[in-house]
Amino acid sequence: MSYVVVHYNEIGLKGKNQPLFLRRLAVNLLRATAGTGVRRADERSGRLVLSLSRDADWPTIRERVRCIFGIANFSLAERTEPDLDALKAGVDRALEGRHFESFKVTTRRAYKPFPLKSEEINRDLGAAVQGRTGARVDLEHPEVTLHVEVLPREIYFSFGREAGPGGLPVGVSGSVVVLLSGGIDSPVAAHRLMKRGCRAVFVHFHSHPFQDGTSRQKAADLVQCLTRFQHLSRLYLVPFGEVQREIVSRAPGPLRVVLYRRFMVRIASEIARREGAKALVTGESLGQVASQTLDNLAVVEEAVGMPILRPLIGSDKEEIVQQARALRSYEISILPDQDCCSLFAPRHPATFSNLEEIGKAESNLQVNALVRMALDQIEIRGFEFPESAPSESSVVPAASTT
């Protein structure tokens, strides 16, 4: 039987709350790897160990575990009895068919009473590997690194490690509502909040039937892309065309975009309250477009009574694009669509609005009625990844064993 040994870093600093974080990480791992041959997850002396069936699909497991926030690194490992001779025999079997020119052995001795120190294990096991393969020891730039982990009841060894994404397990920091535009920025903003342990609920504003349905499909495709990081998602599709038409007919042209944004955050904040979310999230970056000047951001935020988080506020466009490419959301975001903000867009939007003029413009609008109208016409879609995953309530990690 093979195993996946999962290491975490930030979770280890959580003190008395560490069991809560570990349980969430185990649940997320089991859900993400459902149907791949992962049998159970156990805590083992500062790491999680996934037990695999004989026919486990390692390439798929590797791809999915790479997306689980909270993981520092992980490796496909074998297990032996806590004995040096048993370790040597296990490594000897694993070396069959492997060819490499250089290697090193690195040992972590989580079980300090083990009779040999880490340096002694490295030396003795290294000599055995060298005798078996003829490869040279290279401590600086080895072709292969043999990792050994000595625990109280077993030893795990592996050849190489995979990098994890870091961060905190999704679900430990509560829920946020993400205003998903369909562009490049907002999916990246959502990803950054997921990495800090937040579960994202998505809201997309569209102008159907005044425009075609392409933006709605893009939003759905983006949510499906991002769901592999949190496994269950909801997308609220909000018809916004009638609200826009009312704003156009009753408010000054230069203020339209800021008014659009104020109505969007009002609607999103009502959805957040329904979802039990504590904050809104946008993909805004300071100065990127007219609505994202410091003055306009302050005016928009005044419309709601909850925080608006802007994780990209100090990022430039190239940084955001690079992360979007890494997420595989970029190719979706650049597809042509009819964005609602382009409907009735003014030729010269205001870059420095203030509350006095915005208040005067909104006095001509039935603000609460327009918000209710949009909320009454919402369409909600659900997403999950992987589709074969069991419900979260049925995903229970195995009892902790040290």
Steps between C-alpha positions, in 0.01 A plus 500: 500500500615856421435819693494875445680683778369856529693773681355832613670809644266784602253260660775394738493847657131492593542374857176376658311556173729265309261199518227706333733600216629144459151356486404749230816419303427127524140549388613713205761240400253212512241691303749613233635148450166317502493222244879488456584219743564699818366287784546714811689788659683473832700742707855383562735710715457838329394374158198344329535163332264385226473123458466390137342191348706278270333646190520865613532760223814686611515753209143615577565502875812712445315750282217541750714518814702779339186716523426442870576808707678435829760264353871588498612189311408135447654181366410150384657280768551143615483380859724266695538384857696740725826315448807588291526156339132508406552846354797385294303202369204721406721752321683218319171370361391851400826559312432221256475649151617847611807655337667822612850644509492681835295504820484604862315372806325737739340375820248663734483324835165593649544214749806608700540172699590318176847352567672663201534872438402654168863534384564132575194392304607719209847348500399134537210516255706706253770235499237234429351701211845570356588131516171408330509760221858621462371860504711769666395704803433867416378711790459819296335407170386136516300346221295310760432579866399212726286638784471295819252575780541312828178483702421309821344195331625513143744654256392659171737555209449671168695611194442874458221732612225702338442864597163588649329840472539597868241717673216377721237232429191639331219525753691602813463877448129526422324602180534801272297617201707562188378743233601303191514724195613249238828686451854406600517655845209369709584127466852576626354698792274204586795261489700716741218500755455124464870463579435678830236242590186675372220325317390713204141559391488659155274777371492598133303797363375475143280708273297229326270549308653834399818308418566138403575222749874472445598666828283257697668202334844647564414549866386138525820378333713710737318367806548144375872573459527640853290227660791257485650705785193484727298208356153651549393839361187706443460761230232769525410642159346845549309676217621858511376654173183652644694657785743648249221632282345676799837655594554619142161668490532683831870563578780708343703308240845535663372346824346190344790261560536593867124467545509159331768391748305630801193304395710189435653501848158563657357196321810291577484595867141372521616171345787493752253529787296211361818292471640593839802662330694767687650703213487579130797443269578685177782486247561873512855635468568860592495731198449225243178651358289809568281333764806385696642832611533545875211751502265270310593193705416690819166616360408145395597350836278750684192334349531184713549414864754220460866484397593496134825306461721588204792255496634638170495865604880541476564260212585606147333344198792277404509342847129428478527357148782265604296363787192466278705291256618278785137452611395415143232769528672740260395315185136516613517864607628628166217342300281774346173573677254780564586628846220681684725798581532570128123550474409869505863580589570876506762643267673687785442329837569694817834417660455711815143467622388602847219401732313827463452470125438125521238555770327760286496263200365209707222719642338472156510119516289251691807331642339235721241408239766454232710281730196285583409470132846365416499260796158363405627398154821325604595163351719273716727227359694237696843356414711219645839344444554217451151408390534152653581639846283400797313762695713688752311358797603148393870585462645428844877461550623199689571535868832663582785261573849606610 
